[in-house]
Short mmCIF file of C-alpha atoms and ligand atoms in Angstrom, two decimals:
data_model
loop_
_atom_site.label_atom_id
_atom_site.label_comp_id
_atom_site.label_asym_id
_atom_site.label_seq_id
_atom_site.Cartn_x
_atom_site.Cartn_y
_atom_site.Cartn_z
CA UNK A 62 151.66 7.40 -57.27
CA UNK A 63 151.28 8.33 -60.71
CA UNK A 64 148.78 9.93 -62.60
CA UNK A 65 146.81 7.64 -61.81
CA UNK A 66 144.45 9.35 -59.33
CA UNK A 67 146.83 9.74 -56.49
CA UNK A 68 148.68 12.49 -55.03
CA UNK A 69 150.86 14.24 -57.26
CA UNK A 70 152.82 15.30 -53.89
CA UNK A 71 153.47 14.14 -50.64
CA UNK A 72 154.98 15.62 -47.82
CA UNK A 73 155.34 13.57 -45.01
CA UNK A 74 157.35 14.99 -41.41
CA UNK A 75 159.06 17.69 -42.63
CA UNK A 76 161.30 19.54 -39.97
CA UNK A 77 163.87 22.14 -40.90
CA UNK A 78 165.12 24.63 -38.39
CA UNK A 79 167.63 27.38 -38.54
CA UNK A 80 170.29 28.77 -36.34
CA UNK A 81 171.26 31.86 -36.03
CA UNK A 82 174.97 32.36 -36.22
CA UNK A 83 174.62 35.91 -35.67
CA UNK A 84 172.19 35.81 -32.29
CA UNK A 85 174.02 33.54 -30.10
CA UNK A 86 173.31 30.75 -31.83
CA UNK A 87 169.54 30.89 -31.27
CA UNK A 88 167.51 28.72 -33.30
CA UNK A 89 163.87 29.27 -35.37
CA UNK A 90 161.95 26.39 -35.90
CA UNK A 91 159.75 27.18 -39.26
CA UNK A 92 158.97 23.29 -40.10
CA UNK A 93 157.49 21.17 -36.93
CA UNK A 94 156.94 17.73 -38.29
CA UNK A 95 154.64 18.95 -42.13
CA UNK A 96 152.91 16.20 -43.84
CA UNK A 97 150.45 16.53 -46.82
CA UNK A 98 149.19 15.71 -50.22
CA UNK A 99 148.04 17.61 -53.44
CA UNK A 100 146.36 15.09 -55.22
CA UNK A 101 146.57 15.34 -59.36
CA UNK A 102 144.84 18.55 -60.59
CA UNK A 103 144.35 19.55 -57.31
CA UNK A 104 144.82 23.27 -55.75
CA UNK A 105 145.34 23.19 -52.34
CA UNK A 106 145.68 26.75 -50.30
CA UNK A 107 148.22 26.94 -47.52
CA UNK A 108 147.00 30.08 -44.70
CA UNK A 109 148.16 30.93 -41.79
CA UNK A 110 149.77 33.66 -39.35
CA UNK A 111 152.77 35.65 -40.52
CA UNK A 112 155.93 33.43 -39.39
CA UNK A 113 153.82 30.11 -39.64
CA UNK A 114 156.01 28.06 -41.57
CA UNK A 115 154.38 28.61 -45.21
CA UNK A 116 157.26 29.62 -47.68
CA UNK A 117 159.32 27.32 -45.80
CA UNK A 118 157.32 24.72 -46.90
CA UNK A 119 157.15 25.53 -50.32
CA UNK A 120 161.15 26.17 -50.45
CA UNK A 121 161.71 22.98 -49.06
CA UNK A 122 159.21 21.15 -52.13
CA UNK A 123 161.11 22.77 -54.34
CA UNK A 124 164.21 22.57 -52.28
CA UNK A 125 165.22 25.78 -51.98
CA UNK A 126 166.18 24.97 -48.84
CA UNK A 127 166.92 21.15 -47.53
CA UNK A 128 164.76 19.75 -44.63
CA UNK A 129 166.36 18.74 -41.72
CA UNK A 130 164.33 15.63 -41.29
CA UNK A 131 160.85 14.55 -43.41
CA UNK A 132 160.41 13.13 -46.96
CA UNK A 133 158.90 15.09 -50.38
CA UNK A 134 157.96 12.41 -53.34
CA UNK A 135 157.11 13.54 -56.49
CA UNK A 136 154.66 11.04 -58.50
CA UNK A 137 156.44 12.18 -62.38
CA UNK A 138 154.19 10.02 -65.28
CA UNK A 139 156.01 7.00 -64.48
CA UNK A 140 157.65 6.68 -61.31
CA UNK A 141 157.83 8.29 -57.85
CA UNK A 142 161.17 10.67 -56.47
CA UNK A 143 161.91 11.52 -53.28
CA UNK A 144 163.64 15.06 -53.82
CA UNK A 145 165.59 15.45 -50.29
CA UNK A 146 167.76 13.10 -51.99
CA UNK A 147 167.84 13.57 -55.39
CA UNK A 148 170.86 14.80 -56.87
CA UNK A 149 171.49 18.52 -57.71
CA UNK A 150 171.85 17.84 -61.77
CA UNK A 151 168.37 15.67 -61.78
CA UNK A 152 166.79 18.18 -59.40
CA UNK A 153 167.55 20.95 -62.10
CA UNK A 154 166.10 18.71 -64.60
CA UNK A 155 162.56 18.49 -62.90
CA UNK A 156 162.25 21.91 -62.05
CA UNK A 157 161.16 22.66 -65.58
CA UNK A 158 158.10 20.43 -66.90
CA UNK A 159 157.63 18.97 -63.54
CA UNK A 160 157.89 21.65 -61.57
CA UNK A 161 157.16 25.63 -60.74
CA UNK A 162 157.93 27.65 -58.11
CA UNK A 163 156.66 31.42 -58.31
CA UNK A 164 158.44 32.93 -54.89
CA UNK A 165 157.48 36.57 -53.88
CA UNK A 166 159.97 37.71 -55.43
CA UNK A 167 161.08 38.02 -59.18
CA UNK A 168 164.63 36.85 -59.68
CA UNK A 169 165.69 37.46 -63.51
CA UNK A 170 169.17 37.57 -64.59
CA UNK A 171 170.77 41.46 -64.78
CA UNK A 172 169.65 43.03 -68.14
CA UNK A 173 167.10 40.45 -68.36
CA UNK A 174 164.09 41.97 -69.60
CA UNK A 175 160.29 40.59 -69.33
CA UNK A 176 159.84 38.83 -72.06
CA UNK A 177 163.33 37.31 -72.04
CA UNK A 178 163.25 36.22 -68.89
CA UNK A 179 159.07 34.80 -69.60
CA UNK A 180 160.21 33.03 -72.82
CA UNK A 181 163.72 31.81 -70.82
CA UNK A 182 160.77 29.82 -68.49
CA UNK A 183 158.97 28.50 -71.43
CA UNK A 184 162.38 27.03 -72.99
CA UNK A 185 162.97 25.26 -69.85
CA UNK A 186 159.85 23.29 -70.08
CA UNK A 187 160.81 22.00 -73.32
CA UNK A 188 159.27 24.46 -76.18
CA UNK A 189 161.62 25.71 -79.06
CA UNK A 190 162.33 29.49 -79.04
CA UNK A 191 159.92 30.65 -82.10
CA UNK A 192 156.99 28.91 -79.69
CA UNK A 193 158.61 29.74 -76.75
CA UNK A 194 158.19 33.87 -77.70
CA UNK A 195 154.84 32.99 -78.33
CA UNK A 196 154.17 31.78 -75.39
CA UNK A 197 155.66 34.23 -73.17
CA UNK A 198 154.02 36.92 -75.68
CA UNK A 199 150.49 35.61 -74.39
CA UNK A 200 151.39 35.37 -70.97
CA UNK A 201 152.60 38.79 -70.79
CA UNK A 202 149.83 40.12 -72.95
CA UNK A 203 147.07 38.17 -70.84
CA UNK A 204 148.89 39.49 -67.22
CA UNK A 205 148.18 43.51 -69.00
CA UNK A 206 152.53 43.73 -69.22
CA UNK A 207 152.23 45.19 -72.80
CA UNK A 208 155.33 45.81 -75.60
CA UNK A 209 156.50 48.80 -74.07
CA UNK A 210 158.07 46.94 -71.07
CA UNK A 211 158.91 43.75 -72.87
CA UNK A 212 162.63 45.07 -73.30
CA UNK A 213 163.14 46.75 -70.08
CA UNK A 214 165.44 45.40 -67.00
CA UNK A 215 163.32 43.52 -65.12
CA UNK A 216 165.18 45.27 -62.17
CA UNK A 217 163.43 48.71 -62.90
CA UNK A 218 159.62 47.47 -63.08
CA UNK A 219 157.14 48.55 -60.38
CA UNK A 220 156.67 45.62 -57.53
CA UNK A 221 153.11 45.32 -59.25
CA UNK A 222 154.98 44.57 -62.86
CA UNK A 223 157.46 42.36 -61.22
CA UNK A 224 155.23 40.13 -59.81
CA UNK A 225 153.08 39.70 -63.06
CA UNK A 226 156.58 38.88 -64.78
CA UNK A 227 157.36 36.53 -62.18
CA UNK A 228 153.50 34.77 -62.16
CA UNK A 229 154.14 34.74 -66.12
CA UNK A 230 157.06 32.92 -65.95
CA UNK A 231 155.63 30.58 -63.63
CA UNK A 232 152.70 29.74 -65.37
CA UNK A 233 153.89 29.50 -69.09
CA UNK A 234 153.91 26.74 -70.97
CA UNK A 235 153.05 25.01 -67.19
CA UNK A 236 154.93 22.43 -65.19
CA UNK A 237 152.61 19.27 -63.66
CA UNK A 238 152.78 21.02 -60.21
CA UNK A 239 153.36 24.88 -59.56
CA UNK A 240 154.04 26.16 -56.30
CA UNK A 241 152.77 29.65 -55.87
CA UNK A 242 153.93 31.81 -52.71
CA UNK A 243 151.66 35.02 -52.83
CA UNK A 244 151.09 35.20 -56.20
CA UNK A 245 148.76 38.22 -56.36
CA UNK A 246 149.45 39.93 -53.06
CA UNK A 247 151.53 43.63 -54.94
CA UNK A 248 148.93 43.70 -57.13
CA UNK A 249 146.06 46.21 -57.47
CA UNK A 250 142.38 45.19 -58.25
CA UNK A 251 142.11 45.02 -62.00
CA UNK A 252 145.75 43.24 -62.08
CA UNK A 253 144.83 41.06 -59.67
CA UNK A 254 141.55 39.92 -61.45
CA UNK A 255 143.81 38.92 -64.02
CA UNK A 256 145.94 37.03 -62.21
CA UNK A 257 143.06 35.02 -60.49
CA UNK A 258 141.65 34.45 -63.96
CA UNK A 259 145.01 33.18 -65.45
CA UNK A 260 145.57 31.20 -62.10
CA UNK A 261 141.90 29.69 -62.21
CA UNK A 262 142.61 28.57 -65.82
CA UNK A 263 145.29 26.39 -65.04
CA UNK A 264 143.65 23.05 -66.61
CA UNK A 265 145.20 19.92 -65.25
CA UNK A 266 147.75 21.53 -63.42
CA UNK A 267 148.38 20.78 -59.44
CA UNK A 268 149.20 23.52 -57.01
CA UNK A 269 149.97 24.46 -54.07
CA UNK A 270 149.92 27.80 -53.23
CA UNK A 271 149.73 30.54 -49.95
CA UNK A 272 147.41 33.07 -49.61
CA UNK A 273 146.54 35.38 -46.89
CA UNK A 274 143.47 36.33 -48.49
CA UNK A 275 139.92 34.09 -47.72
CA UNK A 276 138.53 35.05 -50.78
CA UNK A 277 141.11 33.85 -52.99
CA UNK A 278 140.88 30.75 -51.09
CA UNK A 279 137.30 30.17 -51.42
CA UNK A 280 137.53 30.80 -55.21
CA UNK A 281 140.62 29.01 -56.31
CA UNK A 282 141.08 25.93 -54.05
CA UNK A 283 139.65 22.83 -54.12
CA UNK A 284 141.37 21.96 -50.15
CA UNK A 285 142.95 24.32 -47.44
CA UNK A 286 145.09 23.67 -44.96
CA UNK A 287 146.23 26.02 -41.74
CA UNK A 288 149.66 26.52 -40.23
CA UNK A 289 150.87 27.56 -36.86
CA UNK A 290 154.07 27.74 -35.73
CA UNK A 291 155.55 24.98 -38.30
CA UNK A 292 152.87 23.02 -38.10
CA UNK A 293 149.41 22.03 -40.06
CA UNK A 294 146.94 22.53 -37.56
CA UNK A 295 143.43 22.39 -39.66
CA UNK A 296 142.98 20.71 -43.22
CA UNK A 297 139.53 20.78 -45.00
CA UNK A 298 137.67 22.62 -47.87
CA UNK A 299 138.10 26.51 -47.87
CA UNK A 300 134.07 26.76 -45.97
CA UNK A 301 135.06 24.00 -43.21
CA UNK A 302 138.16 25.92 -42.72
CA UNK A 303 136.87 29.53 -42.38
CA UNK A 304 133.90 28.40 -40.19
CA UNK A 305 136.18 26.31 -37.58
CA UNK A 306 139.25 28.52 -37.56
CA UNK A 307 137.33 31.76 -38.13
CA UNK A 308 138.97 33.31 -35.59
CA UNK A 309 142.27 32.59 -36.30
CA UNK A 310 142.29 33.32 -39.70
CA UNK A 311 140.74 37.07 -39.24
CA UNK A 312 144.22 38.40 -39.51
CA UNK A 313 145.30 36.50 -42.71
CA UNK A 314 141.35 36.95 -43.86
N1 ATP B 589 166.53 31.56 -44.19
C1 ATP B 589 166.05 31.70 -42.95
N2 ATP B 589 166.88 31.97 -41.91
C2 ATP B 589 166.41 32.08 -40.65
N3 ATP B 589 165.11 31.98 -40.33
C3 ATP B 589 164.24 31.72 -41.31
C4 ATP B 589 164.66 31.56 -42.66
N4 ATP B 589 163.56 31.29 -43.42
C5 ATP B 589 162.52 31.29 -42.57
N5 ATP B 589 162.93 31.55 -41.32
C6 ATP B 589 162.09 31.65 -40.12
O1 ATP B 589 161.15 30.59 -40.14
C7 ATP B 589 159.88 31.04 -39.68
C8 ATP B 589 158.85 30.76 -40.76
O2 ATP B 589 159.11 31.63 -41.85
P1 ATP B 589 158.27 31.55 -43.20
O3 ATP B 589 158.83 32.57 -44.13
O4 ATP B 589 158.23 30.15 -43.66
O5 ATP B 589 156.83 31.99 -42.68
P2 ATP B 589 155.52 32.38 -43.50
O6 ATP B 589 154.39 31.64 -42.88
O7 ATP B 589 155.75 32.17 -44.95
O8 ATP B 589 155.41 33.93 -43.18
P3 ATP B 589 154.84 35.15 -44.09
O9 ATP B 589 153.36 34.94 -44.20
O10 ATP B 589 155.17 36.36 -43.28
O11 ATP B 589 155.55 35.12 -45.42
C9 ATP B 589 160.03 32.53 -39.37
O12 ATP B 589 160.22 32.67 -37.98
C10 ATP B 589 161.26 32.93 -40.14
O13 ATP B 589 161.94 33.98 -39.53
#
């Protein structure tokens, strides 16, 4: 399971379910048993209905939250982990070359501007701070957040701004697998172009990302797969899955 030509990822019976403290101790079931691969340089789309199960899945790869039950193995160049039960410190060591999680939401320190925070990512995965800046520079530049903003709190940029920051920070400098949770959904058309472009140009890197829109599915992924409550129910190339699941899909379409 290395770079080899297998899966860069596997997820295999992944069940996490919460209970609600607060509501009589009701529970939500948002993983039902998940298994699946993203084989090396592939990008694999994750749809589905609102509720589905998606960011759950992609929080518990990159163990934002802990699965109840189920196994995630990451091939690295020369061995496999299982990170359920890898400790916290080694964990925090992977999630900078190895891997990326862009979540819907951008979470930079207070008084944290763009390019800080950008150039922060690229120093986790290993560059020195002159190349670093550059980096985060092109990223920035390439995502249309120009000087002006560079210096400003995070905190007071538009949700459209916010989520190029966040994308930019995910994909500088790259890690081996990024996981992208609707990377381009606050963005308007011309932004979003750019994003699919920068996205699209990821050479060599695997991901595994949601999207609620078809098109962006067809365009960018290689392999699709469908959730329903917690569950994959569909896996195939983006045209198998439109034309079986057609249907189902017109609300995330
Ligand atoms: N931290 C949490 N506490 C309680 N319930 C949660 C938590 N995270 C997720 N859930 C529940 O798990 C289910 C799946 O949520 P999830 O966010 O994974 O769905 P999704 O497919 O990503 O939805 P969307 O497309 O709307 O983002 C939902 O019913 C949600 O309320």
């Amino acid at each position: 399971m290395t770079d080899s030509g297998g899966p860069i990822l596997s997820v295999r019976d992944l069940r996490k379910t919460f209970t609600m403290h607060a509501v009589s101790g009701r529970t939500v079931t948002s993983l039902d048993g998940v298994s699946l691969d993203v084989g090396t340089g592939e990008h694999v789309a994750v749809a589905g209905a609102s509720g589905a199960g998606k960011s759950s899945l992609l929080r518990c790869v990159y163990r934002n939250y802990l699965p109840d039950a189920g196994t995630v193995t990451l091939a690295l160049e020369d061995r496999a982990v299982e990170l359920t039960a890898l400790p916290d410190r080694q964990m925090a060591r992977l999630r900078g070359r190895e891997l990326g999680y862009v979540s819907q939401f951008l979470a930079a320190p207070p008084r944290t501007g763009p390019l800080q925070h950008v150039a922060a990512a690229a120093r986790r995965r290993g560059l020195a701070p002159p190349e670093a800046r550059e980096a985060a520079v092109a990223a920035l530049r390439r995502l249309g957040i120009d000087e002006p903003l560079w210096e400003i709190d995070c905190s007071v940029l538009s949700g459209g701004e916010r989520q190029r920051v966040n994308l930019a920070a995910g994909v500088v400098s790259p890690p081996r697998l990024l996981l992208l949770d609707e990377p381009v959904s606050a963005l308007d058309p011309a932004n979003r172009e750019r994003a699919l472009e920068l996205i699209e140009d990821l050479a060599g890197v695997s991901v595994l990302a949601v999207y609620h829109d078809m098109q962006i599915i067809r365009r960018l992924a290689g392999r699709a797969v469908v959730m329903d409550a917690g569950r994959v129910v569909a896996e195939g190339t983006p045209e198998t899955i439109l034309a079986q699941h057609h249907a189902a899909l017109e609300e995330v379409a």
